[in-house]
XYZ file of C-alpha atoms in Angstrom:
380
model
C -0.190 -0.102 0.044
C 1.404 3.665 -0.919
C 2.789 5.324 2.162
C 0.112 7.985 3.573
C -3.080 6.474 2.072
C -6.112 5.463 4.308
C -8.177 2.881 2.392
C -10.929 0.281 2.999
C -9.459 -3.111 2.950
C -12.765 -4.860 3.896
C -16.355 -3.745 3.902
C -19.228 -5.481 5.445
C -22.942 -4.599 5.082
C -25.555 -6.442 7.088
C -29.325 -5.647 6.236
C -28.348 -2.407 4.330
C -30.635 -1.715 1.656
C -30.977 -4.455 -1.083
C -27.905 -6.441 0.635
C -28.997 -8.447 3.604
C -25.567 -9.790 3.848
C -22.475 -8.841 1.891
C -18.531 -8.995 2.706
C -16.018 -7.747 0.300
C -12.197 -7.199 0.376
C -10.272 -4.795 -1.650
C -6.959 -3.631 -1.819
C -5.544 -0.035 -2.011
C -6.483 0.967 -5.394
C -9.715 2.725 -6.478
C -12.523 0.925 -7.061
C -15.141 0.939 -10.248
C -18.436 -0.041 -9.557
C -20.624 -1.145 -12.794
C -24.031 -2.372 -13.238
C -27.409 -1.588 -14.669
C -29.785 1.287 -13.077
C -31.213 -0.091 -10.018
C -28.813 -2.862 -9.296
C -27.362 -1.531 -6.137
C -24.531 0.424 -7.131
C -25.282 3.494 -5.396
C -26.348 1.758 -2.411
C -22.640 0.604 -1.699
C -21.564 3.964 -2.049
C -24.447 4.983 0.394
C -23.283 2.555 2.944
C -19.797 3.831 2.988
C -20.879 7.245 3.228
C -22.276 6.123 6.791
C -19.000 5.695 7.842
C -18.887 9.840 8.142
C -21.005 11.798 10.242
C -24.617 12.599 9.332
C -27.340 10.855 7.083
C -25.043 9.683 4.368
C -25.143 10.653 0.466
C -29.096 10.386 0.202
C -29.878 12.253 3.118
C -31.755 9.302 4.744
C -33.125 8.632 8.224
C -31.216 6.017 9.966
C -34.427 3.877 10.294
C -34.975 3.983 6.326
C -32.218 2.274 5.081
C -32.751 -1.173 6.613
C -33.152 -4.022 4.224
C -36.863 -4.967 3.299
C -35.893 -8.527 2.857
C -34.695 -8.856 6.876
C -37.112 -5.836 8.279
C -36.574 -7.313 11.785
C -32.713 -7.238 11.505
C -31.059 -3.672 12.332
C -28.826 -2.533 9.649
C -25.127 -2.050 10.197
C -21.822 -0.955 8.117
C -18.464 -2.249 9.078
C -15.107 -1.533 7.630
C -11.609 -2.650 8.117
C -9.206 0.361 7.372
C -5.500 0.022 6.385
C -4.122 3.454 7.660
C -0.574 4.811 8.364
C -0.867 4.204 11.699
C -1.984 0.539 11.397
C -5.264 -1.171 11.045
C -8.538 0.542 12.284
C -11.872 -1.215 12.454
C -15.138 1.224 11.754
C -18.442 0.135 12.722
C -21.966 1.927 12.455
C -25.380 1.016 12.583
C -29.166 1.482 14.055
C -29.428 1.172 17.442
C -31.156 -1.952 18.524
C -34.694 -2.262 18.876
C -36.686 -1.197 22.137
C -40.389 -2.215 22.622
C -40.472 -3.999 19.284
C -39.605 -1.142 17.100
C -36.170 0.515 15.978
C -35.452 3.967 16.831
C -33.630 6.467 14.402
C -30.210 6.416 16.268
C -27.087 5.480 15.150
C -24.346 3.848 17.226
C -20.643 4.000 16.555
C -17.792 1.661 17.186
C -14.222 2.218 16.742
C -12.067 -0.903 17.104
C -14.910 -2.466 19.231
C -15.027 0.499 21.519
C -18.429 2.265 21.793
C -18.044 6.040 20.839
C -20.146 8.946 22.177
C -20.865 10.176 18.811
C -20.576 10.261 15.192
C -17.560 12.858 14.849
C -15.375 10.172 16.020
C -15.856 8.545 12.536
C -14.469 11.786 11.178
C -11.335 11.781 12.824
C -10.390 8.391 11.385
C -11.903 8.730 8.003
C -12.660 11.548 5.693
C -15.465 10.806 3.184
C -16.513 13.316 0.772
C -19.072 12.405 -2.255
C -20.585 13.689 -5.524
C -23.865 12.431 -6.701
C -26.219 13.091 -9.776
C -28.658 14.602 -7.334
C -25.887 17.293 -6.478
C -25.744 18.340 -10.043
C -28.626 20.851 -8.881
C -26.705 22.262 -6.119
C -26.174 25.741 -7.383
C -29.979 26.086 -8.440
C -31.266 24.483 -5.198
C -32.000 26.616 -1.868
C -28.972 27.704 0.459
C -29.567 24.635 2.860
C -27.826 22.115 0.219
C -25.153 24.285 -0.117
C -24.539 24.841 3.513
C -24.757 20.930 4.068
C -22.254 20.579 1.157
C -19.586 23.040 2.564
C -20.034 21.535 6.163
C -19.325 17.884 4.662
C -16.055 19.416 3.012
C -15.297 20.983 6.238
C -15.870 17.761 8.393
C -13.439 15.964 6.271
C -10.722 18.051 7.267
C -11.880 19.424 10.526
C -13.795 16.483 12.226
C -14.718 18.691 15.338
C -16.965 20.561 12.718
C -19.713 17.590 13.031
C -19.829 18.140 16.873
C -20.240 21.875 16.562
C -23.070 21.806 13.742
C -24.699 19.172 15.715
C -24.869 21.093 19.065
C -26.026 24.147 17.051
C -28.848 22.549 15.351
C -29.835 20.877 18.773
C -30.084 24.186 20.438
C -32.004 25.709 17.295
C -34.685 22.866 17.783
C -34.731 23.460 21.526
C -35.432 27.163 21.009
C -38.202 26.942 18.442
C -39.710 24.378 20.821
C -39.887 27.081 23.362
C -41.050 29.733 21.070
C -43.887 27.113 19.629
C -44.669 26.344 23.437
C -45.498 30.322 24.102
C -42.747 29.708 26.817
C -41.751 32.878 28.551
C -39.134 32.225 30.945
C -36.283 34.525 29.807
C -33.691 32.367 31.797
C -34.191 29.604 29.395
C -33.765 31.533 26.352
C -30.866 33.477 27.662
C -29.110 29.855 28.265
C -30.092 28.794 24.553
C -28.818 32.063 22.986
C -25.782 31.815 24.687
C -25.044 28.293 23.108
C -26.437 29.331 19.708
C -24.061 32.290 19.804
C -20.934 30.284 20.854
C -21.601 27.464 18.621
C -22.994 29.693 15.924
C -19.681 31.589 15.673
C -17.751 28.525 15.645
C -19.677 26.977 12.781
C -19.321 30.300 10.565
C -15.718 30.350 11.672
C -15.141 26.800 10.476
C -16.918 27.484 7.297
C -15.181 30.627 6.465
C -11.523 29.159 7.046
C -12.848 26.145 4.791
C -13.695 28.725 2.194
C -10.538 30.516 2.239
C -8.522 27.556 2.003
C -10.391 26.282 -0.825
C -10.016 29.201 -2.631
C -6.397 28.854 -2.521
C -6.249 25.586 -3.591
C -8.419 26.219 -6.631
C -6.403 29.060 -7.714
C -3.156 26.905 -7.683
C -4.998 24.217 -9.793
C -4.286 23.736 -13.400
C -6.023 21.373 -16.028
C -9.416 21.297 -18.068
C -11.120 22.272 -14.684
C -12.154 25.791 -13.609
C -11.437 27.605 -10.636
C -13.921 29.391 -8.596
C -14.243 32.186 -6.056
C -16.155 30.838 -2.958
C -17.831 33.180 -0.748
C -20.279 33.184 2.442
C -23.088 35.600 2.564
C -25.047 36.273 5.773
C -25.154 38.328 8.766
C -22.809 36.119 10.833
C -20.244 35.764 8.132
C -20.277 39.669 7.795
C -19.568 40.158 11.273
C -17.073 37.570 11.529
C -15.132 39.222 8.594
C -15.406 42.543 10.538
C -14.701 41.770 14.082
C -13.379 39.544 16.416
C -15.317 36.305 16.853
C -16.114 37.354 20.550
C -17.849 40.228 19.260
C -19.784 38.599 16.474
C -20.919 35.982 19.542
C -22.297 39.314 21.238
C -24.065 40.463 18.061
C -25.538 37.100 17.545
C -26.947 36.976 21.185
C -28.496 40.353 20.879
C -30.165 39.770 17.430
C -31.675 36.160 19.119
C -32.900 38.373 21.506
C -34.525 40.727 19.479
C -36.044 38.361 17.547
C -37.808 36.562 20.192
C -39.342 39.851 21.712
C -39.952 41.359 18.177
C -41.719 39.090 15.689
C -40.729 41.206 12.645
C -37.195 40.814 13.395
C -35.180 38.365 11.162
C -33.786 35.387 13.027
C -29.833 35.472 12.502
C -27.364 32.616 12.626
C -25.284 30.536 10.114
C -28.413 28.568 9.388
C -29.018 31.518 7.170
C -25.980 31.543 5.521
C -25.110 30.665 1.848
C -22.206 29.575 -0.232
C -21.545 31.655 -3.312
C -19.691 30.337 -6.169
C -18.279 32.409 -9.049
C -16.874 30.315 -12.348
C -13.323 31.484 -13.164
C -11.762 30.455 -16.510
C -9.765 33.566 -18.041
C -10.931 33.928 -21.532
C -13.851 31.790 -21.057
C -17.431 33.097 -21.801
C -18.535 31.946 -18.466
C -15.778 33.556 -16.674
C -17.114 35.703 -13.571
C -20.395 34.257 -13.954
C -22.525 32.915 -10.837
C -22.485 29.039 -10.961
C -26.433 29.093 -10.630
C -26.266 30.603 -14.296
C -23.712 28.199 -15.697
C -24.484 25.300 -17.971
C -24.822 22.065 -16.527
C -21.449 20.645 -17.575
C -19.814 23.827 -16.336
C -21.781 23.419 -12.792
C -20.630 19.705 -12.721
C -16.857 20.541 -13.374
C -17.098 23.350 -10.757
C -18.133 20.413 -8.244
C -15.560 18.201 -9.147
C -12.780 21.001 -8.931
C -14.079 21.993 -5.405
C -13.907 18.373 -4.047
C -10.731 17.859 -5.706
C -9.392 20.875 -4.222
C -10.862 19.631 -0.743
C -8.900 16.499 -1.233
C -5.546 17.956 -1.947
C -6.101 19.825 1.331
C -6.838 17.028 3.249
C -3.782 15.316 1.776
C -1.593 18.085 3.039
C -3.030 18.451 6.208
C -3.964 15.028 7.309
C -1.384 12.993 5.532
C -4.085 11.243 3.557
C -6.856 12.136 0.860
C -10.436 11.422 1.857
C -12.283 8.437 0.842
C -13.981 9.863 -2.559
C -17.405 8.434 -3.526
C -18.102 9.352 -7.457
C -21.417 8.233 -8.215
C -22.266 8.100 -12.094
C -19.001 10.286 -12.200
C -19.158 10.378 -15.940
C -22.485 12.190 -16.246
C -22.109 15.660 -17.552
C -18.139 15.335 -18.100
C -16.766 15.535 -21.386
C -13.868 12.970 -22.196
C -10.756 15.565 -21.311
C -12.327 16.398 -17.835
C -13.126 12.628 -17.184
C -9.671 11.615 -17.782
C -8.392 14.654 -15.987
C -10.565 13.398 -12.962
C -9.153 9.829 -13.252
C -5.530 11.144 -13.277
C -6.095 13.466 -10.502
C -7.663 10.583 -8.134
C -4.667 8.322 -9.141
C -1.993 11.087 -8.476
C -3.969 11.562 -4.892
C -3.659 7.978 -4.009
C -7.175 8.111 -2.925
C -9.552 5.131 -2.807
C -12.147 6.475 -5.032
C -15.098 4.528 -5.526
C -16.542 5.312 -8.938
C -19.822 4.272 -10.538
C -21.163 3.921 -13.769
C -23.616 1.913 -16.194
C -20.974 1.695 -19.035
C -17.709 -0.158 -17.966
C -16.295 1.329 -21.010
C -16.026 4.877 -19.728
C -13.307 3.447 -17.491
C -11.491 1.249 -19.859
C -8.351 3.861 -19.686
C -7.789 2.907 -16.132
C -6.847 -0.598 -16.798
C -5.151 -2.138 -13.924
C -4.940 0.971 -11.642
C -8.188 0.145 -10.571
C -10.208 -2.925 -8.736
C -13.782 -3.711 -10.476
C -16.913 -4.858 -9.394
C -20.270 -5.676 -11.328
C -23.317 -5.663 -9.537
C -26.862 -7.404 -10.931
C -29.857 -7.304 -8.989
C -27.947 -6.847 -5.559
C -25.127 -9.719 -6.293
C -21.651 -8.194 -6.373
C -19.479 -10.290 -9.001
C -15.429 -9.464 -8.576
């Protein structure tokens, strides 16, 4: 195995989607998965995406991915990793049933030991993905772009997962107090303090990620475009103009106003948006917002951003993230597709790439390991 790489050596799925029981072994090379639509290719990638914090590449609730053929069996995903520091075993799955029904809570184990939260996964393994659903990222609402940026941030800064979870939890608690018409100011004061502390920390981590991505994108060469990334939102503006402690005070004050004045807009990093500008000197779309670019240009921007993050992680953590590239050839011309393959190999990243046409990957020859999926059966 090349030094510095972190790769999946064994993958075990139990009662996950269309796989009642699946065990696969791999070496360090990228993995190409081919097969007809609906065969189960994306399900394999989704299983790996659950080795990162969150709801996976489909955004599914934990209880929703249980195999329908074995509905009484809680799903689980386990992976044996090869790392520069030695082997690591990761495992996650649905919490055991209580009173005959499954909860929506995930459990996490590392080397057989139970962990307190999902953020522990990100400290061992970075996972980043691109899926066909993300082709609409720049046309969809801000929430999708925030989630995209947060995933990139977590892969490089694992503690970001805990910060965003704490902020979201406090935000839900505050909404419940408002809904129930609770008037006690001490409850709101405590929640506003939590929201200010974690909210500014979330915004600061995103801002740092954007700065690093912009530098990495500016240094890139080849057929993929560069991009100017920026964050828009009240908290982002405060952070750019003042110390973090002062931004916390501003956010706390804004939350207090929003509670007492229904007309006041609620502030926080959950209102921020990621703006992306296409950069390609001499190109007709140079300087154009991503949402106005063509489908192919938008896909090229997404690939460029993900590759930039992978290069950053390789430099900062000593290894590239696991890349999950579902239907990778969609909207990429031949030159960009080959450039993507070259970049994956240069990164020594274990990319998992799916497609219906095996010929798309013919140029990779023995540089990859290949799987063929047919009706939930995997052939090596």
